[in-house]
Amino acid sequence: MKRLHNSQKIFNFVPTIFALPFLHLIMKDTPIDYKIVNKQIRESNIKNVGKASIREVKRLINNIEKETGDQFVRMEMGVPGLVPPEIGINAEIEALKSGVAAIYPDIEGIPQLKKEAARFVKLFLDIDVDEACCVPTVGSMQGGFAAFLTLSRINNDRDTTLLIDPGFPVHHQQHIVLGQKFESFDVYDFRGDKLKDKLESYFSKGNIHSVLYSNPNNPSWICFTDHELKIIGDLANKYNVVILEDLAYFGMDFRKDYSQPGIPPFQPTVAKYTENYILMISSSKAFSYAGQRVSCMVISNKIFNSRMPDLLRFYTTDLFGRAMIYGTIYALSAGTSHSAQYGLAAMLKAVNDGTYNFVEVVREYGEKAKIMKKLFTDNGFHIVYDQDEGVPIADGFYFTFAYPGFTGEQLLEELLYYGISAIALSITGSQRLEGIRACVSLVRRDQFPALEYRLKKFHEQHQ
């Protein structure tokens, strides 16, 4: 009855005498067996599928696929769908053969990786940073966790992180696990010059120690312009706030070519406008290396070498870089996988030397997104986050969509009956509660006909 009640809301413009038989037809005549989907939702013990975490949605879809034998068009997980470069794999194999598995890695990182990370930042961001400031972490997830923990202790008067949403839901969860305060806002209505007043309304309170955003953005795929990055950087300087820039999708704004080492244009970054920054450069998406859980935290020379007396409340040093590495990261994991560091170092070297073009490889995501977005918009859906300061957003790893008459949470559950999975924007801190995030990475091109059929079926039964 709950299922019927939720669906009935969508058709409240139809007289009841007609609505109920029509709903009955829709619920039964769906591409994926209605009864099985309904049963699996009940047995999942998920109170609200639309509010479920990404991993919970993944598990639910796995169970539906197993029982029905039908394959979903899976767009819930933001994982790479491309083969990782042999450059990294071979380097790891050689490292393992040499015996590194038996040796603890230096917490600061192997010299090769630190060298190539600093080169990469110079060649692709046009930013100078010392090798010592480039620190490997167990994915950007650990990098963010370590940064939140350490930055919350640099100033006794500042106890809050500002998250520019929509964003990766786990960043909210990390703060909850740490017991730390955070504030957030949806940037959709605060692009361009509006961003300045919005940020200043938070910074002026004096409790914000750092700000986090991703660029390109997960889940919306918006990209901050240089104008907006300058606003962020200028305010960071004015209020002495540290900017955490998550570059998980490095170079993947395909509207410009960021693939040539040392040649403009460079990947946009707040580091051009402030020295108060920490960059998180992941190998998961740009290098399809997610399974090895390795990334680089790049701390500005200024922040790395700063003395912050309040750190002594928790660490044996007031030097930020040493507290981060030998205090926080040591306590979290005692370093990053030894062999994985060799793999990432080799890939970065190839990219820096110009012998491997990582952007050209991942361009496939943008090409698929362009096709998929048209399939959605041709069938009554619309794109939610659609512009960067008046310019259409890029086609890339993610896109967001909605359908008239549904909230994102309702739409997510309804699409399960049509063999399409995604996540609701409501769990990302977005205020666009009508929306859903789709990830293109795991959708194969040979699934496009199935996606088109299911979207047409959905539109026919809901318009």
Tab-separated table of N, CA, C and O in Angstrom, residues 257-351:
chain	number	residue	atom	x	y	z
A	257	ASP	N	41.218	21.542	-23.272
A	257	ASP	CA	42.197	20.451	-23.272
A	257	ASP	C	43.284	20.741	-22.238
A	257	ASP	O	44.145	21.596	-22.445
A	258	TYR	N	43.230	20.002	-21.121
A	258	TYR	CA	44.216	20.170	-20.059
A	258	TYR	C	45.257	19.056	-20.087
A	258	TYR	O	45.888	18.759	-19.069
A	259	SER	N	45.470	18.447	-21.227
A	259	SER	CA	46.258	17.211	-21.285
A	259	SER	C	47.736	17.393	-21.591
A	259	SER	O	48.509	16.441	-21.469
A	260	GLN	N	48.156	18.599	-21.986
A	260	GLN	CA	49.538	18.781	-22.433
A	260	GLN	C	50.418	19.324	-21.313
A	260	GLN	O	50.182	20.431	-20.812
A	261	PRO	N	51.438	18.588	-20.884
A	261	PRO	CA	52.283	19.038	-19.771
A	261	PRO	C	53.015	20.340	-20.074
A	261	PRO	O	53.657	20.475	-21.116
A	262	GLY	N	52.851	21.302	-19.184
A	262	GLY	CA	53.578	22.568	-19.301
A	262	GLY	C	53.024	23.533	-20.312
A	262	GLY	O	53.595	24.602	-20.522
A	263	ILE	N	51.892	23.186	-20.935
A	263	ILE	CA	51.316	24.027	-21.980
A	263	ILE	C	49.918	24.464	-21.556
A	263	ILE	O	49.089	23.624	-21.209
A	264	PRO	N	49.628	25.781	-21.572
A	264	PRO	CA	48.279	26.237	-21.229
A	264	PRO	C	47.244	25.650	-22.198
A	264	PRO	O	47.605	25.320	-23.325
A	265	PRO	N	45.963	25.550	-21.795
A	265	PRO	CA	45.445	25.938	-20.475
A	265	PRO	C	45.791	24.912	-19.403
A	265	PRO	O	45.985	23.735	-19.698
A	266	PHE	N	45.842	25.391	-18.162
A	266	PHE	CA	46.108	24.525	-17.028
A	266	PHE	C	44.802	24.247	-16.281
A	266	PHE	O	43.845	25.029	-16.353
A	267	GLN	N	44.772	23.120	-15.586
A	267	GLN	CA	43.623	22.806	-14.733
A	267	GLN	C	43.378	23.980	-13.783
A	267	GLN	O	44.276	24.398	-13.060
A	268	PRO	N	42.168	24.557	-13.790
A	268	PRO	CA	41.879	25.674	-12.878
A	268	PRO	C	42.029	25.244	-11.418
A	268	PRO	O	41.671	24.128	-11.045
A	269	THR	N	42.555	26.146	-10.602
A	269	THR	CA	42.757	25.843	-9.189
A	269	THR	C	42.773	27.112	-8.358
A	269	THR	O	43.244	28.168	-8.812
A	270	VAL	N	42.309	27.002	-7.134
A	270	VAL	CA	42.351	28.119	-6.204
A	270	VAL	C	43.786	28.458	-5.828
A	270	VAL	O	44.070	29.575	-5.365
A	271	ALA	N	44.711	27.525	-6.047
A	271	ALA	CA	46.117	27.744	-5.702
A	271	ALA	C	46.747	28.882	-6.501
A	271	ALA	O	47.832	29.356	-6.141
A	272	LYS	N	46.090	29.327	-7.554
A	272	LYS	CA	46.587	30.492	-8.301
A	272	LYS	C	46.329	31.791	-7.539
A	272	LYS	O	46.925	32.822	-7.838
A	273	TYR	N	45.429	31.741	-6.540
A	273	TYR	CA	44.973	32.965	-5.892
A	273	TYR	C	45.207	33.007	-4.384
A	273	TYR	O	44.946	34.028	-3.748
A	274	THR	N	45.684	31.908	-3.818
A	274	THR	CA	45.984	31.896	-2.388
A	274	THR	C	47.042	30.842	-2.102
A	274	THR	O	47.163	29.859	-2.852
A	275	GLU	N	47.793	31.053	-1.034
A	275	GLU	CA	48.728	30.035	-0.552
A	275	GLU	C	48.108	29.209	0.571
A	275	GLU	O	48.749	28.303	1.099
A	276	ASN	N	46.872	29.520	0.920
A	276	ASN	CA	46.173	28.776	1.975
A	276	ASN	C	45.393	27.613	1.344
A	276	ASN	O	44.160	27.628	1.287
A	277	TYR	N	46.111	26.609	0.876
A	277	TYR	CA	45.417	25.519	0.177
A	277	TYR	C	46.022	24.162	0.506
A	277	TYR	O	47.189	24.029	0.848
A	278	ILE	N	45.166	23.162	0.377
A	278	ILE	CA	45.570	21.759	0.337
A	278	ILE	C	44.813	21.137	-0.833
A	278	ILE	O	43.580	21.226	-0.892
A	279	LEU	N	45.547	20.544	-1.751
A	279	LEU	CA	44.942	19.895	-2.916
A	279	LEU	C	44.938	18.385	-2.704
A	279	LEU	O	45.901	17.828	-2.171
A	280	MET	N	43.884	17.741	-3.134
A	280	MET	CA	43.814	16.283	-3.086
A	280	MET	C	43.703	15.759	-4.508
A	280	MET	O	42.699	15.992	-5.194
A	281	ILE	N	44.760	15.095	-4.949
A	281	ILE	CA	44.840	14.610	-6.334
A	281	ILE	C	44.744	13.087	-6.318
A	281	ILE	O	45.660	12.393	-5.891
A	282	SER	N	43.623	12.593	-6.776
A	282	SER	CA	43.314	11.166	-6.702
A	282	SER	C	43.784	10.437	-7.960
A	282	SER	O	43.831	11.009	-9.049
A	283	SER	N	44.090	9.158	-7.796
A	283	SER	CA	44.406	8.318	-8.957
A	283	SER	C	43.185	7.516	-9.400
A	283	SER	O	43.221	6.855	-10.428
A	284	SER	N	42.101	7.591	-8.660
A	284	SER	CA	40.974	6.682	-8.876
A	284	SER	C	40.278	6.879	-10.209
A	284	SER	O	39.995	5.915	-10.922
A	285	LYS	N	39.976	8.120	-10.571
A	285	LYS	CA	39.208	8.366	-11.787
A	285	LYS	C	40.112	8.702	-12.970
A	285	LYS	O	40.013	8.096	-14.026
A	286	ALA	N	41.011	9.667	-12.780
A	286	ALA	CA	41.865	10.089	-13.893
A	286	ALA	C	42.762	8.967	-14.395
A	286	ALA	O	43.092	8.898	-15.577
A	287	PHE	N	43.159	8.050	-13.471
A	287	PHE	CA	44.044	6.951	-13.856
A	287	PHE	C	43.377	5.577	-13.715
A	287	PHE	O	44.045	4.550	-13.845
A	288	SER	N	42.068	5.569	-13.445
A	288	SER	CA	41.318	4.307	-13.295
A	288	SER	C	42.014	3.365	-12.313
A	288	SER	O	42.075	2.155	-12.525
A	289	TYR	N	42.500	3.926	-11.217
A	289	TYR	CA	43.324	3.172	-10.265
A	289	TYR	C	42.669	3.097	-8.893
A	289	TYR	O	43.342	3.050	-7.861
A	290	ALA	N	41.335	3.076	-8.889
A	290	ALA	CA	40.591	3.186	-7.635
A	290	ALA	C	40.888	2.063	-6.656
A	290	ALA	O	40.922	2.275	-5.442
A	291	GLY	N	41.107	0.857	-7.174
A	291	GLY	CA	41.287	-0.291	-6.303
A	291	GLY	C	42.555	-0.262	-5.480
A	291	GLY	O	42.637	-0.932	-4.443
A	292	GLN	N	43.529	0.535	-5.891
A	292	GLN	CA	44.803	0.577	-5.171
A	292	GLN	C	44.824	1.618	-4.058
A	292	GLN	O	45.786	1.665	-3.278
A	293	ARG	N	43.786	2.431	-3.983
A	293	ARG	CA	43.618	3.392	-2.889
A	293	ARG	C	44.875	4.218	-2.652
A	293	ARG	O	45.499	4.162	-1.594
A	294	VAL	N	45.250	4.984	-3.652
A	294	VAL	CA	46.432	5.831	-3.517
A	294	VAL	C	46.161	7.183	-4.173
A	294	VAL	O	45.569	7.261	-5.250
A	295	SER	N	46.567	8.227	-3.486
A	295	SER	CA	46.429	9.582	-4.010
A	295	SER	C	47.521	10.439	-3.400
A	295	SER	O	48.326	9.950	-2.600
A	296	CYS	N	47.534	11.713	-3.771
A	296	CYS	CA	48.506	12.640	-3.197
A	296	CYS	C	47.806	13.837	-2.579
A	296	CYS	O	46.938	14.456	-3.205
A	297	MET	N	48.174	14.115	-1.347
A	297	MET	CA	47.775	15.362	-0.710
A	297	MET	C	48.900	16.366	-0.949
A	297	MET	O	50.056	16.111	-0.601
A	298	VAL	N	48.554	17.473	-1.580
A	298	VAL	CA	49.545	18.503	-1.892
A	298	VAL	C	49.253	19.723	-1.028
A	298	VAL	O	48.222	20.382	-1.198
A	299	ILE	N	50.150	19.992	-0.090
A	299	ILE	CA	49.975	21.092	0.856
A	299	ILE	C	50.850	22.254	0.408
A	299	ILE	O	52.021	22.062	0.056
A	300	SER	N	50.316	23.444	0.382
A	300	SER	CA	51.123	24.595	-0.049
A	300	SER	C	52.365	24.730	0.834
A	300	SER	O	52.369	24.343	2.001
A	301	ASN	N	53.422	25.268	0.243
A	301	ASN	CA	54.655	25.478	1.007
A	301	ASN	C	54.380	26.304	2.267
A	301	ASN	O	54.930	26.027	3.346
A	302	LYS	N	53.528	27.310	2.132
A	302	LYS	CA	53.233	28.188	3.263
A	302	LYS	C	52.573	27.409	4.407
A	302	LYS	O	53.014	27.489	5.566
A	303	ILE	N	51.518	26.672	4.098
A	303	ILE	CA	50.797	25.937	5.146
A	303	ILE	C	51.662	24.828	5.722
A	303	ILE	O	51.717	24.622	6.941
A	304	PHE	N	52.366	24.116	4.855
A	304	PHE	CA	53.198	22.998	5.303
A	304	PHE	C	54.228	23.443	6.331
A	304	PHE	O	54.485	22.751	7.323
A	305	ASN	N	54.812	24.622	6.115
A	305	ASN	CA	55.900	25.106	6.975
A	305	ASN	C	55.440	26.072	8.065
A	305	ASN	O	56.265	26.628	8.788
A	306	SER	N	54.130	26.257	8.181
A	306	SER	CA	53.613	27.200	9.181
A	306	SER	C	53.705	26.627	10.595
A	306	SER	O	53.465	25.432	10.804
A	307	ARG	N	54.039	27.502	11.529
A	307	ARG	CA	53.988	27.130	12.939
A	307	ARG	C	52.641	27.574	13.494
A	307	ARG	O	52.279	28.748	13.398
A	308	MET	N	51.920	26.624	14.062
A	308	MET	CA	50.586	26.890	14.581
A	308	MET	C	50.552	26.394	16.031
A	308	MET	O	50.359	25.200	16.286
A	309	PRO	N	50.773	27.296	16.972
A	309	PRO	CA	50.946	26.900	18.382
A	309	PRO	C	49.814	26.051	18.948
A	309	PRO	O	50.056	25.187	19.801
A	310	ASP	N	48.598	26.251	18.488
A	310	ASP	CA	47.480	25.479	19.034
A	310	ASP	C	47.561	23.992	18.695
A	310	ASP	O	46.895	23.168	19.332
A	311	LEU	N	48.390	23.631	17.710
A	311	LEU	CA	48.584	22.217	17.406
A	311	LEU	C	49.199	21.470	18.586
A	311	LEU	O	49.002	20.260	18.743
A	312	LEU	N	49.940	22.182	19.416
A	312	LEU	CA	50.616	21.537	20.543
A	312	LEU	C	49.641	20.969	21.576
A	312	LEU	O	50.041	20.186	22.444
A	313	ARG	N	48.379	21.312	21.462
A	313	ARG	CA	47.376	20.705	22.343
A	313	ARG	C	47.211	19.210	22.045
A	313	ARG	O	46.780	18.445	22.902
A	314	PHE	N	47.566	18.812	20.802
A	314	PHE	CA	47.327	17.435	20.364
A	314	PHE	C	48.566	16.742	19.804
A	314	PHE	O	48.609	15.519	19.727
A	315	TYR	N	49.551	17.520	19.370
A	315	TYR	CA	50.725	16.966	18.715
A	315	TYR	C	51.994	17.400	19.443
A	315	TYR	O	51.971	18.324	20.251
A	316	THR	N	53.085	16.746	19.116
A	316	THR	CA	54.367	17.094	19.742
A	316	THR	C	55.087	18.211	18.989
A	316	THR	O	56.195	18.586	19.363
A	317	THR	N	54.465	18.704	17.921
A	317	THR	CA	55.070	19.765	17.123
A	317	THR	C	54.022	20.792	16.750
A	317	THR	O	52.820	20.469	16.679
A	318	ASP	N	54.463	22.037	16.543
A	318	ASP	CA	53.535	23.056	16.068
A	318	ASP	C	53.703	23.313	14.579
A	318	ASP	O	53.048	24.192	14.015
A	319	LEU	N	54.593	22.560	13.903
A	319	LEU	CA	54.744	22.649	12.452
A	319	LEU	C	53.630	21.858	11.780
A	319	LEU	O	53.487	20.651	12.026
A	320	PHE	N	52.862	22.504	10.938
A	320	PHE	CA	51.684	21.864	10.363
A	320	PHE	C	52.036	20.596	9.582
A	320	PHE	O	51.407	19.548	9.761
A	321	GLY	N	53.044	20.681	8.698
A	321	GLY	CA	53.403	19.528	7.876
A	321	GLY	C	53.793	18.322	8.705
A	321	GLY	O	53.382	17.190	8.416
A	322	ARG	N	54.583	18.535	9.743
A	322	ARG	CA	55.009	17.426	10.593
A	322	ARG	C	53.837	16.867	11.397
A	322	ARG	O	53.714	15.651	11.573
A	323	ALA	N	52.970	17.748	11.869
A	323	ALA	CA	51.798	17.283	12.604
A	323	ALA	C	50.896	16.440	11.705
A	323	ALA	O	50.373	15.402	12.122
A	324	MET	N	50.717	16.897	10.463
A	324	MET	CA	49.885	16.162	9.520
A	324	MET	C	50.455	14.763	9.260
A	324	MET	O	49.734	13.755	9.331
A	325	ILE	N	51.759	14.695	8.954
A	325	ILE	CA	52.366	13.422	8.546
A	325	ILE	C	52.621	12.509	9.740
A	325	ILE	O	52.169	11.362	9.764
A	326	TYR	N	53.356	13.020	10.734
A	326	TYR	CA	53.799	12.167	11.844
A	326	TYR	C	52.807	12.114	12.997
A	326	TYR	O	52.973	11.304	13.916
A	327	GLY	N	51.793	12.962	12.936
A	327	GLY	CA	50.745	12.912	13.938
A	327	GLY	C	49.518	12.211	13.394
A	327	GLY	O	49.176	11.093	13.804
A	328	THR	N	48.857	12.836	12.424
A	328	THR	CA	47.577	12.326	11.934
A	328	THR	C	47.721	11.108	11.029
A	328	THR	O	47.142	10.042	11.294
A	329	ILE	N	48.476	11.239	9.933
A	329	ILE	CA	48.561	10.136	8.965
A	329	ILE	C	49.206	8.904	9.585
A	329	ILE	O	48.785	7.767	9.340
A	330	TYR	N	50.215	9.119	10.414
A	330	TYR	CA	50.852	7.988	11.105
A	330	TYR	C	49.825	7.230	11.940
A	330	TYR	O	49.753	6.001	11.928
A	331	ALA	N	49.004	7.976	12.661
A	331	ALA	CA	48.009	7.339	13.522
A	331	ALA	C	46.907	6.647	12.729
A	331	ALA	O	46.336	5.654	13.173
A	332	LEU	N	46.609	7.152	11.544
A	332	LEU	CA	45.522	6.584	10.747
A	332	LEU	C	45.917	5.290	10.039
A	332	LEU	O	45.150	4.328	10.000
A	333	SER	N	47.108	5.276	9.433
A	333	SER	CA	47.446	4.105	8.601
A	333	SER	C	48.939	3.789	8.537
A	333	SER	O	49.318	2.852	7.844
A	334	ALA	N	49.755	4.580	9.205
A	334	ALA	CA	51.213	4.380	9.149
A	334	ALA	C	51.717	4.333	7.716
A	334	ALA	O	52.636	3.600	7.383
A	335	GLY	N	51.111	5.149	6.869
A	335	GLY	CA	51.589	5.235	5.494
A	335	GLY	C	50.615	4.666	4.480
A	335	GLY	O	49.535	4.183	4.827
A	336	THR	N	51.020	4.722	3.229
A	336	THR	CA	50.185	4.292	2.098
A	336	THR	C	50.839	3.093	1.425
A	336	THR	O	52.067	3.017	1.338
A	337	SER	N	50.032	2.163	0.927
A	337	SER	CA	50.515	0.950	0.273
A	337	SER	C	51.815	1.185	-0.502
A	337	SER	O	51.873	2.042	-1.381
A	338	HIS	N	52.833	0.413	-0.163
A	338	HIS	CA	54.155	0.629	-0.742
A	338	HIS	C	54.142	0.446	-2.258
A	338	HIS	O	54.589	1.318	-3.012
A	339	SER	N	53.614	-0.673	-2.719
A	339	SER	CA	53.646	-0.950	-4.159
A	339	SER	C	52.770	0.023	-4.933
A	339	SER	O	53.110	0.422	-6.059
A	340	ALA	N	51.624	0.423	-4.351
A	340	ALA	CA	50.732	1.357	-5.040
A	340	ALA	C	51.423	2.693	-5.282
A	340	ALA	O	51.175	3.363	-6.300
A	341	GLN	N	52.296	3.101	-4.362
A	341	GLN	CA	53.039	4.344	-4.568
A	341	GLN	C	53.936	4.252	-5.801
A	341	GLN	O	54.060	5.221	-6.565
A	342	TYR	N	54.541	3.090	-6.012
A	342	TYR	CA	55.373	2.908	-7.204
A	342	TYR	C	54.524	2.970	-8.469
A	342	TYR	O	54.952	3.513	-9.500
A	343	GLY	N	53.313	2.403	-8.402
A	343	GLY	CA	52.429	2.450	-9.557
A	343	GLY	C	52.041	3.868	-9.911
A	343	GLY	O	52.108	4.272	-11.088
A	344	LEU	N	51.638	4.657	-8.914
A	344	LEU	CA	51.236	6.037	-9.173
A	344	LEU	C	52.418	6.871	-9.630
A	344	LEU	O	52.296	7.701	-10.540
A	345	ALA	N	53.588	6.643	-9.031
A	345	ALA	CA	54.786	7.394	-9.442
A	345	ALA	C	55.100	7.159	-10.914
A	345	ALA	O	55.434	8.094	-11.657
A	346	ALA	N	54.967	5.915	-11.359
A	346	ALA	CA	55.262	5.587	-12.765
A	346	ALA	C	54.261	6.256	-13.700
A	346	ALA	O	54.632	6.762	-14.773
A	347	MET	N	52.986	6.253	-13.318
A	347	MET	CA	51.977	6.884	-14.169
A	347	MET	C	52.174	8.397	-14.240
A	347	MET	O	52.079	8.999	-15.315
A	348	LEU	N	52.467	9.006	-13.108
A	348	LEU	CA	52.706	10.451	-13.113
A	348	LEU	C	53.932	10.808	-13.943
A	348	LEU	O	53.932	11.810	-14.669
A	349	LYS	N	54.979	9.991	-13.857
A	349	LYS	CA	56.180	10.246	-14.650
A	349	LYS	C	55.869	10.191	-16.142
A	349	LYS	O	56.321	11.046	-16.927
A	350	ALA	N	55.093	9.193	-16.546
A	350	ALA	CA	54.742	9.062	-17.963
A	350	ALA	C	53.921	10.269	-18.434
A	350	ALA	O	54.130	10.785	-19.547
A	351	VAL	N	53.022	10.724	-17.586
A	351	VAL	CA	52.209	11.889	-17.923
A	351	VAL	C	53.078	13.141	-17.972
A	351	VAL	O	52.972	13.961	-18.890
